[in-house]
Every structure is written in structure tokens, then in C-alpha cells.
């Protein structure tokens, strides 16, 4: 009977990345685990098929060989053609088998998957910093078995097939070939009596709450790494990390440029012409006053030093830039029209007078 395609076994595309591959394997392994399907021989066969597929596809070299040659790459003792092999590894294993170098090592449980979570905060939160509470569904170490996967009162035993190394070596011609132990799936240990809570996996899915400190001055798109807060490792292996990606919501008044803030403030035409003061809000809270000189033009910018955002992990602070926009009055009264017309006339008369007495070039 011909073997099924490993990608079909795991239900993934050939372009699948490492994280998607691991996720697909975990779901299928939990579904078809023999302890979850007692007495069902077909589930045991399927479970072994899933493990075999994952062991090949998770290894970049083995996956490349499989993509090129299919199952033939691992037939006749699991050796690829010599031209495709890893000569450094093969010669190293050959010397170890001939002269007794190496060996005796115990396999270590694999590090588990990293987690990614996104959070959105306000610009005020980015200014002052924040302790954000996150609720995350994830795999945690099983308390019933302390993450070992073995029923309480028992412990995983050293694999008899590989002696606890997690890999098996055998000679093939002039080379020594190493492959993952099929009995323990590379862990070096086997669970004879599975924990009824986690079904031998060593981790259970739970929702947990984390408090994350958002530092003042954090920028949009920044990433915060929490070591060891990812998924719990299977069978007591080390946990992955948690990566929190921070986005900052758009602000109704301010626009951010690094540590500087920019805003636009409308003022009356009269204030712009005669000069004066106006109040403008700040990101710190409250307001500050800005003085306009006489004859301020629309589009003029004023710098308020130290009124911007804090620089991340620094005592420095950015500035705030206020752009003035002079408003043109609308729905004028009759008297206002008369005054503006008179103002315009005086301006024209002044220009004519200047032109009349200006010396010729």
C-alpha cells in the first residue's frame, strides 16, 4: 500500500510555514491520540502517520529532500542520495560510531511555540505609559502532571529504542545515518500511563490574564517581548515567548512625528491681524497659551518646547508645533460689511499714495 502525501496527512499546503505546520500537527495529534480513542486501532495508525509526516516536514533538510524525491528520499534505510546528503554530519557520526566519540546524551524536550498578540492604545496612553491587562487563550503546563504528561505518581521513562537520545543511528555503506526515534518522537522519553487531564501532552488549553507594562514614549508598531510567556512546552519542555505588537489609535487633534506633536488651530482674522493670545490643549492635559504677533499669516507655525512626547527610555521630550489657520468670517452683518469695505478702501488709497510718490527707478 502506497504512502499518503505527508502534506495531505497534515492537511496543509506545500507552502506552509513552520508555525502553521506545528499548529496543524498539534490539532491532529490531540484528535487522534490513542489515549483519547481507547480501543480504536485506526486512530493509533493515524496517530503514527501524523507523527511520521511531521518529523519529516519540520526538518528543513528532510523537507527539501521530500519535496524533491518524495517518499523515495527515505526508503532503503532512510538515506538520500550521497549527492544530497549532509557530509559534515555524516562523517561526524561515522567517527563517533568507529571511535566511540560522543553518545550518551539525553534528548531535551523541544521549546514550544511563540505567541503573537496585538493591542491598540491611545496617544495619551503612549504619552503616560500604561499597565494593560491581556486575556490570552493559550496552552499552559498541566498542573496535574507538572507538565510531564505522565499520570500522577508515575514518571516518563527513558526510551528503550534510543536510550534517551531521541535519535537513532545506523550504518549505511560508508556513512552513519541519524534519524528521529519513532518510538519517542525525538523526546528521549515515553509516557506509559498518560495523564488523564492533558492526555499525555503535558499542556492544557486555558485562558490566562497578563499585565503588560506599556512604557511612556512607545511608538506605533513597536513590539514587546515577554520571555517564557508563550505556549507551555510539551512534556516539560521550555515555553515559547509572547510578542505583543502595539498600535496607536489616530488622535482627533494631534498628529505624531517621532517625539514631536503637530496640531492646527483656527483663529479669527482680526486676532491674526492685530495679534493676541489663544489657548491650545496639550497632550499632558490642560491647556497652554500661545501669543500671536501682529500680522500673523495663515499657515504660520509656533514651537512649544518640551510639550511633545517623551522619548522612549530617555529623559528627553519632543516639542509641539501649532499651525495657525486664519478663518475668513461668514454671514456678515451690514455694519461689518461697511467696515470691511472701508478697510479695503483705505488699503487701496494707501497703495495709490505710495505709488504716486515712489521715486522712479
CSV table of C-alpha atoms in Angstrom, one decimal:
chain,number,residue,atom,x,y,z
A,1,UNK,CA,0.0,0.0,0.0
A,2,UNK,CA,1.5,3.3,-1.1
A,3,UNK,CA,2.0,6.0,1.5
A,4,UNK,CA,-0.1,9.2,1.5
A,5,UNK,CA,1.5,12.5,0.8
A,6,UNK,CA,2.8,14.0,4.1
A,7,UNK,CA,1.3,17.3,3.3
A,8,UNK,CA,-2.1,15.7,2.8
A,9,UNK,CA,-1.7,13.7,6.1
A,10,UNK,CA,-1.3,17.0,8.0
A,11,UNK,CA,-3.9,18.8,5.8
A,12,UNK,CA,-1.6,21.7,4.8
A,13,UNK,CA,-0.3,23.2,1.6
A,14,UNK,CA,3.2,22.7,0.3
A,15,UNK,CA,3.9,26.4,1.0
A,16,UNK,CA,3.0,26.1,4.7
A,17,UNK,CA,5.4,27.9,7.1
A,18,UNK,CA,6.8,26.4,10.4
A,19,UNK,CA,4.2,27.9,12.7
A,20,UNK,CA,1.2,26.7,10.6
A,21,UNK,CA,2.8,23.3,10.3
A,22,UNK,CA,3.2,23.0,14.1
A,23,UNK,CA,-0.3,24.2,14.7
A,24,UNK,CA,-1.8,21.6,12.2
A,25,UNK,CA,0.3,18.9,13.9
A,26,UNK,CA,-0.9,19.8,17.4
A,27,UNK,CA,-4.6,19.8,16.5
A,28,UNK,CA,-4.3,16.4,14.7
A,29,UNK,CA,-2.2,14.8,17.4
A,30,UNK,CA,-4.7,15.8,20.1
A,31,UNK,CA,-7.6,14.5,18.0
A,32,UNK,CA,-6.1,11.1,17.1
A,33,UNK,CA,-4.1,10.4,20.3
A,34,UNK,CA,-4.6,6.7,21.3
A,35,UNK,CA,-5.4,7.7,24.8
A,36,UNK,CA,-8.3,9.8,23.5
A,37,UNK,CA,-9.5,6.9,21.4
A,38,UNK,CA,-9.1,3.8,23.5
A,39,UNK,CA,-9.5,0.5,21.7
A,40,UNK,CA,-9.6,2.2,18.2
A,41,UNK,CA,-6.7,0.7,16.2
A,42,UNK,CA,-7.3,3.0,13.3
A,43,UNK,CA,-6.7,6.1,15.5
A,44,UNK,CA,-3.3,4.6,16.5
A,45,UNK,CA,-2.4,4.0,12.9
A,46,UNK,CA,-3.4,7.6,12.0
A,47,UNK,CA,-1.5,9.0,15.0
A,48,UNK,CA,1.7,7.3,13.9
A,49,UNK,CA,1.1,8.5,10.3
A,50,UNK,CA,0.7,12.1,11.6
A,51,UNK,CA,3.9,11.9,13.7
A,52,UNK,CA,5.9,10.5,10.8
A,53,UNK,CA,4.8,13.2,8.5
A,54,UNK,CA,5.6,15.9,11.0
A,55,UNK,CA,9.0,14.5,11.8
A,56,UNK,CA,10.0,14.8,8.1
A,57,UNK,CA,8.4,18.2,7.3
A,58,UNK,CA,9.6,20.1,10.4
A,59,UNK,CA,13.2,19.4,9.4
A,60,UNK,CA,14.3,21.8,6.7
A,61,UNK,CA,16.8,19.3,5.1
A,62,UNK,CA,14.4,16.4,5.2
A,63,UNK,CA,11.6,18.6,3.9
A,64,UNK,CA,13.7,19.7,1.0
A,65,UNK,CA,14.6,16.1,0.2
A,66,UNK,CA,10.9,15.0,0.4
A,67,UNK,CA,9.8,17.9,-1.9
A,68,UNK,CA,12.3,16.8,-4.5
A,69,UNK,CA,12.2,13.0,-4.3
A,70,UNK,CA,9.0,12.2,-2.4
A,71,UNK,CA,8.9,9.1,-0.2
A,72,UNK,CA,11.8,7.6,-2.2
A,73,UNK,CA,14.2,10.0,-0.3
A,74,UNK,CA,13.7,8.0,2.9
A,75,UNK,CA,13.5,4.4,1.5
A,76,UNK,CA,16.2,1.8,1.8
A,77,UNK,CA,17.1,2.7,5.4
A,78,UNK,CA,16.1,6.3,5.1
A,79,UNK,CA,19.2,7.5,3.2
A,80,UNK,CA,19.1,10.2,0.5
A,81,UNK,CA,21.4,10.0,-2.5
A,82,UNK,CA,25.0,10.8,-1.5
A,83,UNK,CA,25.0,14.0,-3.6
A,84,UNK,CA,22.1,15.3,-1.5
A,85,UNK,CA,23.4,14.3,1.9
A,86,UNK,CA,24.9,16.4,4.7
A,87,UNK,CA,28.6,15.3,4.6
A,88,UNK,CA,29.6,17.1,7.7
A,89,UNK,CA,27.0,15.4,9.8
A,90,UNK,CA,27.6,12.0,8.2
A,91,UNK,CA,31.4,12.0,8.7
A,92,UNK,CA,30.9,13.2,12.3
A,93,UNK,CA,28.5,10.3,13.0
A,94,UNK,CA,30.9,7.9,11.3
A,95,UNK,CA,33.8,8.8,13.5
A,96,UNK,CA,31.6,8.7,16.6
A,97,UNK,CA,30.4,5.1,15.8
A,98,UNK,CA,34.0,4.0,15.0
A,99,UNK,CA,35.9,5.5,17.8
A,100,UNK,CA,33.2,5.9,20.5
A,101,UNK,CA,33.2,9.7,20.4
A,102,UNK,CA,30.1,11.4,21.6
A,103,UNK,CA,27.0,9.4,22.6
A,104,UNK,CA,25.3,9.2,25.9
A,105,UNK,CA,23.5,12.4,25.5
A,106,UNK,CA,19.9,12.7,26.6
A,107,UNK,CA,17.4,14.4,24.3
A,108,UNK,CA,15.9,17.6,25.5
A,109,UNK,CA,12.2,18.4,25.1
A,110,UNK,CA,11.6,20.9,22.3
A,111,UNK,CA,10.9,24.6,23.0
A,112,UNK,CA,7.2,25.3,22.4
A,113,UNK,CA,5.7,27.9,20.1
A,114,UNK,CA,5.9,31.6,20.4
A,115,UNK,CA,2.6,33.6,20.6
A,116,UNK,CA,1.7,36.9,19.0
A,117,UNK,CA,-0.9,39.3,20.3
A,118,UNK,CA,-1.9,42.8,19.1
A,119,UNK,CA,-3.1,45.6,21.3
A,120,UNK,CA,-4.3,49.2,20.5
A,121,UNK,CA,-3.8,52.1,22.8
A,122,UNK,CA,-4.5,55.8,22.7
A,123,UNK,CA,-1.9,58.6,22.2
A,124,UNK,CA,-2.5,59.6,25.8
A,125,UNK,CA,-1.5,56.1,26.9
A,126,UNK,CA,1.6,56.2,24.8
A,127,UNK,CA,2.5,59.5,26.4
A,128,UNK,CA,2.0,58.5,30.0
A,129,UNK,CA,2.6,54.7,29.8
A,130,UNK,CA,0.0,52.1,30.8
A,131,UNK,CA,-0.4,48.8,32.6
A,132,UNK,CA,-2.5,46.9,30.1
A,133,UNK,CA,-4.5,43.7,31.0
A,134,UNK,CA,-4.5,41.0,28.4
A,135,UNK,CA,-6.7,37.9,28.3
A,136,UNK,CA,-5.0,35.2,26.3
A,137,UNK,CA,-6.1,31.7,25.2
A,138,UNK,CA,-3.0,29.5,25.3
A,139,UNK,CA,-1.5,26.2,26.3
A,140,UNK,CA,-0.3,26.1,29.9
A,141,UNK,CA,1.7,23.5,31.7
A,142,UNK,CA,-0.6,20.8,33.1
A,143,UNK,CA,-0.8,21.2,36.8
A,144,UNK,CA,-2.0,17.6,37.3
A,145,UNK,CA,1.2,16.1,36.0
A,146,UNK,CA,3.6,19.1,36.3
A,147,UNK,CA,4.0,19.1,32.6
A,148,UNK,CA,5.4,15.6,32.3
A,149,UNK,CA,2.4,14.1,30.5
A,150,UNK,CA,2.5,11.1,32.9
A,151,UNK,CA,-0.2,10.2,35.3
A,152,UNK,CA,0.3,11.4,38.9
A,153,UNK,CA,2.5,9.1,40.8
A,154,UNK,CA,4.4,8.0,37.6
A,155,UNK,CA,7.1,9.5,35.5
A,156,UNK,CA,8.1,9.3,31.8
A,157,UNK,CA,10.7,6.6,31.2
A,158,UNK,CA,13.8,6.6,29.2
A,159,UNK,CA,13.0,5.4,25.7
A,160,UNK,CA,14.4,1.9,25.2
A,161,UNK,CA,14.8,2.3,21.4
A,162,UNK,CA,17.2,5.3,21.5
A,163,UNK,CA,18.4,5.1,25.1
A,164,UNK,CA,17.1,8.6,25.8
A,165,UNK,CA,18.9,10.4,22.9
A,166,UNK,CA,15.8,10.9,20.8
A,167,UNK,CA,17.7,9.9,17.7
A,168,UNK,CA,18.8,6.6,16.2
A,169,UNK,CA,22.0,6.0,14.3
A,170,UNK,CA,22.6,3.2,11.9
A,171,UNK,CA,25.3,2.4,9.2
A,172,UNK,CA,24.6,2.7,5.5
A,173,UNK,CA,27.6,1.8,3.5
A,174,UNK,CA,30.5,4.1,4.4
A,175,UNK,CA,28.1,6.5,6.3
A,176,UNK,CA,26.4,6.6,9.6
A,177,UNK,CA,22.8,8.0,9.3
A,178,UNK,CA,20.9,9.6,12.1
A,179,UNK,CA,17.1,10.0,12.2
A,180,UNK,CA,14.5,10.8,14.8
A,181,UNK,CA,13.4,8.0,17.1
A,182,UNK,CA,9.9,6.9,16.0
A,183,UNK,CA,9.2,5.4,19.4
A,184,UNK,CA,9.5,8.6,21.4
A,185,UNK,CA,9.3,11.1,18.5
A,186,UNK,CA,12.7,12.7,19.4
A,187,UNK,CA,11.9,13.4,23.1
A,188,UNK,CA,14.0,10.6,24.5
A,189,UNK,CA,11.3,9.7,27.0
A,190,UNK,CA,8.0,7.8,26.7
A,191,UNK,CA,4.9,8.1,28.8
A,192,UNK,CA,3.5,4.7,29.6
A,193,UNK,CA,0.5,5.9,31.6
A,194,UNK,CA,-0.8,9.2,30.3
A,195,UNK,CA,-2.2,11.9,32.5
A,196,UNK,CA,-6.0,11.9,32.2
A,197,UNK,CA,-6.1,15.7,32.3
A,198,UNK,CA,-3.8,16.5,29.4
A,199,UNK,CA,-3.9,13.1,27.6
A,200,UNK,CA,-0.1,12.8,27.8
A,201,UNK,CA,0.7,16.1,26.1
A,202,UNK,CA,1.9,17.9,29.2
A,203,UNK,CA,-0.1,21.0,28.5
A,204,UNK,CA,-3.7,22.1,28.6
A,205,UNK,CA,-5.6,24.9,26.9
A,206,UNK,CA,-6.6,27.7,29.2
A,207,UNK,CA,-7.3,31.4,29.3
A,208,UNK,CA,-5.0,33.5,31.4
A,209,UNK,CA,-4.6,37.1,32.3
A,210,UNK,CA,-1.4,39.1,32.0
A,211,UNK,CA,-0.4,42.6,33.0
A,212,UNK,CA,1.8,44.2,30.4
A,213,UNK,CA,3.7,47.5,31.2
A,214,UNK,CA,3.5,49.9,28.2
A,215,UNK,CA,6.4,52.3,28.6
A,216,UNK,CA,6.0,56.0,28.0
A,217,UNK,CA,7.0,57.2,24.6
A,218,UNK,CA,6.3,53.8,22.8
A,219,UNK,CA,5.8,54.2,19.1
A,220,UNK,CA,3.2,52.8,16.7
A,221,UNK,CA,4.2,49.3,15.5
A,222,UNK,CA,6.6,48.6,18.5
A,223,UNK,CA,6.9,45.0,19.7
A,224,UNK,CA,7.2,44.0,23.4
A,225,UNK,CA,8.7,40.5,24.0
A,226,UNK,CA,7.8,38.6,27.2
A,227,UNK,CA,10.2,35.7,27.5
A,228,UNK,CA,8.7,32.4,28.6
A,229,UNK,CA,5.1,33.7,28.3
A,230,UNK,CA,4.2,31.8,25.1
A,231,UNK,CA,2.8,28.3,24.9
A,232,UNK,CA,3.9,25.9,27.5
A,233,UNK,CA,6.3,23.3,26.3
A,234,UNK,CA,5.1,19.7,25.7
A,235,UNK,CA,6.3,17.1,28.2
A,236,UNK,CA,8.1,19.7,30.4
A,237,UNK,CA,9.9,21.5,27.6
A,238,UNK,CA,10.7,25.2,27.8
A,239,UNK,CA,7.8,27.6,27.0
A,240,UNK,CA,7.9,29.9,24.0
A,241,UNK,CA,7.9,33.7,24.1
A,242,UNK,CA,5.0,36.2,23.8
A,243,UNK,CA,5.3,39.0,21.3
A,244,UNK,CA,2.9,42.0,21.8
A,245,UNK,CA,2.6,44.3,18.9
A,246,UNK,CA,1.4,47.8,19.8
A,247,UNK,CA,-0.6,50.1,17.6
A,248,UNK,CA,-1.7,53.6,18.5
A,249,UNK,CA,-5.1,54.9,17.5
A,250,UNK,CA,-5.4,58.1,15.5
A,251,UNK,CA,-5.9,61.2,17.6
A,252,UNK,CA,-8.6,63.8,16.9
A,253,UNK,CA,-6.3,66.8,17.5
A,254,UNK,CA,-2.7,65.8,17.4
A,255,UNK,CA,-0.5,64.2,14.7
A,256,UNK,CA,2.7,62.5,15.8
A,257,UNK,CA,6.1,62.7,14.2
A,258,UNK,CA,8.5,60.7,16.3
A,259,UNK,CA,8.6,62.6,19.6
A,260,UNK,CA,7.1,65.8,18.2
A,261,UNK,CA,3.4,66.6,18.0
A,262,UNK,CA,1.7,68.8,15.4
A,263,UNK,CA,-1.8,70.4,15.5
A,264,UNK,CA,-3.8,73.1,13.6
A,265,UNK,CA,-5.7,75.8,15.5
A,266,UNK,CA,-8.2,78.2,13.8
A,267,UNK,CA,-8.0,81.9,14.9
A,268,UNK,CA,-10.1,84.9,13.8
A,269,UNK,CA,-8.8,87.1,11.1
A,270,UNK,CA,-8.8,90.0,13.5
A,271,UNK,CA,-6.6,88.2,16.0
A,272,UNK,CA,-4.2,87.2,13.2
A,273,UNK,CA,-4.0,90.8,12.0
A,274,UNK,CA,-3.8,92.6,15.4
A,275,UNK,CA,-2.1,90.0,17.4
A,276,UNK,CA,-3.3,88.4,20.6
A,277,UNK,CA,-3.4,85.1,22.6
A,278,UNK,CA,-5.3,81.9,22.4
A,279,UNK,CA,-5.4,78.7,24.4
A,280,UNK,CA,-4.4,75.3,23.0
A,281,UNK,CA,-4.8,71.8,24.6
A,282,UNK,CA,-1.6,69.8,25.3
A,283,UNK,CA,-1.1,66.0,25.4
A,284,UNK,CA,-0.1,66.3,29.1
A,285,UNK,CA,-3.6,67.5,29.9
A,286,UNK,CA,-4.9,71.0,30.4
A,287,UNK,CA,-4.1,74.0,28.1
A,288,UNK,CA,-1.3,76.4,27.4
A,289,UNK,CA,-1.4,79.8,25.8
A,290,UNK,CA,0.1,80.9,22.6
A,291,UNK,CA,1.0,84.5,21.7
A,292,UNK,CA,0.5,85.7,18.2
A,293,UNK,CA,2.4,88.7,16.9
A,294,UNK,CA,0.7,91.4,14.9
A,295,UNK,CA,0.2,90.4,11.2
A,296,UNK,CA,0.5,86.6,11.7
A,297,UNK,CA,-0.1,84.9,8.4
A,298,UNK,CA,-2.3,81.8,8.0
A,299,UNK,CA,-0.1,78.7,8.0
A,300,UNK,CA,2.5,80.2,10.4
A,301,UNK,CA,3.9,77.6,12.9
A,302,UNK,CA,4.8,78.2,16.5
A,303,UNK,CA,7.0,75.8,18.5
A,304,UNK,CA,6.2,75.0,22.1
A,305,UNK,CA,9.4,73.4,23.5
A,306,UNK,CA,9.0,70.3,25.6
A,307,UNK,CA,5.3,69.9,25.0
A,308,UNK,CA,5.6,66.8,22.8
A,309,UNK,CA,6.0,63.1,23.5
A,310,UNK,CA,8.6,61.5,25.8
A,311,UNK,CA,11.5,59.7,24.0
A,312,UNK,CA,11.3,56.0,24.8
A,313,UNK,CA,13.7,55.0,27.7
A,314,UNK,CA,15.0,58.6,27.9
A,315,UNK,CA,14.5,61.8,29.8
A,316,UNK,CA,14.2,63.8,26.6
A,317,UNK,CA,10.9,65.2,25.4
A,318,UNK,CA,9.8,66.3,22.0
A,319,UNK,CA,8.2,69.6,21.0
A,320,UNK,CA,4.7,70.6,20.0
A,321,UNK,CA,4.1,72.6,16.8
A,322,UNK,CA,1.0,74.7,16.4
A,323,UNK,CA,-0.1,75.8,13.0
A,324,UNK,CA,-2.3,78.9,12.8
A,325,UNK,CA,-5.2,78.9,10.3
A,326,UNK,CA,-6.8,82.3,10.0
A,327,UNK,CA,-10.6,82.0,9.5
A,328,UNK,CA,-12.5,84.1,7.0
A,329,UNK,CA,-15.7,85.5,8.6
A,330,UNK,CA,-19.0,84.4,7.1
A,331,UNK,CA,-22.6,85.7,7.2
A,332,UNK,CA,-21.5,89.3,7.9
A,333,UNK,CA,-23.9,91.9,9.2
A,334,UNK,CA,-24.5,95.1,7.2
A,335,UNK,CA,-22.3,97.1,9.6
A,336,UNK,CA,-19.5,94.5,9.3
A,337,UNK,CA,-19.6,94.7,5.5
A,338,UNK,CA,-19.4,98.5,5.7
A,339,UNK,CA,-16.3,98.3,8.0
A,340,UNK,CA,-14.6,95.8,5.8
A,341,UNK,CA,-15.3,97.8,2.7
A,342,UNK,CA,-13.9,100.9,4.4
A,343,UNK,CA,-10.8,98.9,5.5
A,344,UNK,CA,-10.3,97.7,1.9
A,345,UNK,CA,-10.7,101.2,0.5
A,346,UNK,CA,-8.1,102.6,2.9
A,347,UNK,CA,-5.8,99.9,1.8
A,348,UNK,CA,-6.2,100.8,-1.9
A,349,UNK,CA,-5.8,104.5,-1.2
A,350,UNK,CA,-2.5,103.8,0.7
A,351,UNK,CA,-1.1,101.8,-2.2
A,352,UNK,CA,-2.0,104.6,-4.7
A,353,UNK,CA,-0.3,107.2,-2.5
A,354,UNK,CA,2.8,105.1,-2.2
A,355,UNK,CA,2.9,104.6,-6.0
A,356,UNK,CA,2.4,108.4,-6.6
A,357,UNK,CA,5.4,109.4,-4.6
A,358,UNK,CA,7.6,106.5,-5.2
A,359,UNK,CA,10.8,107.7,-7.0
A,360,UNK,CA,11.4,106.4,-10.5
A,361,UNK,CA,14.0,103.7,-10.9
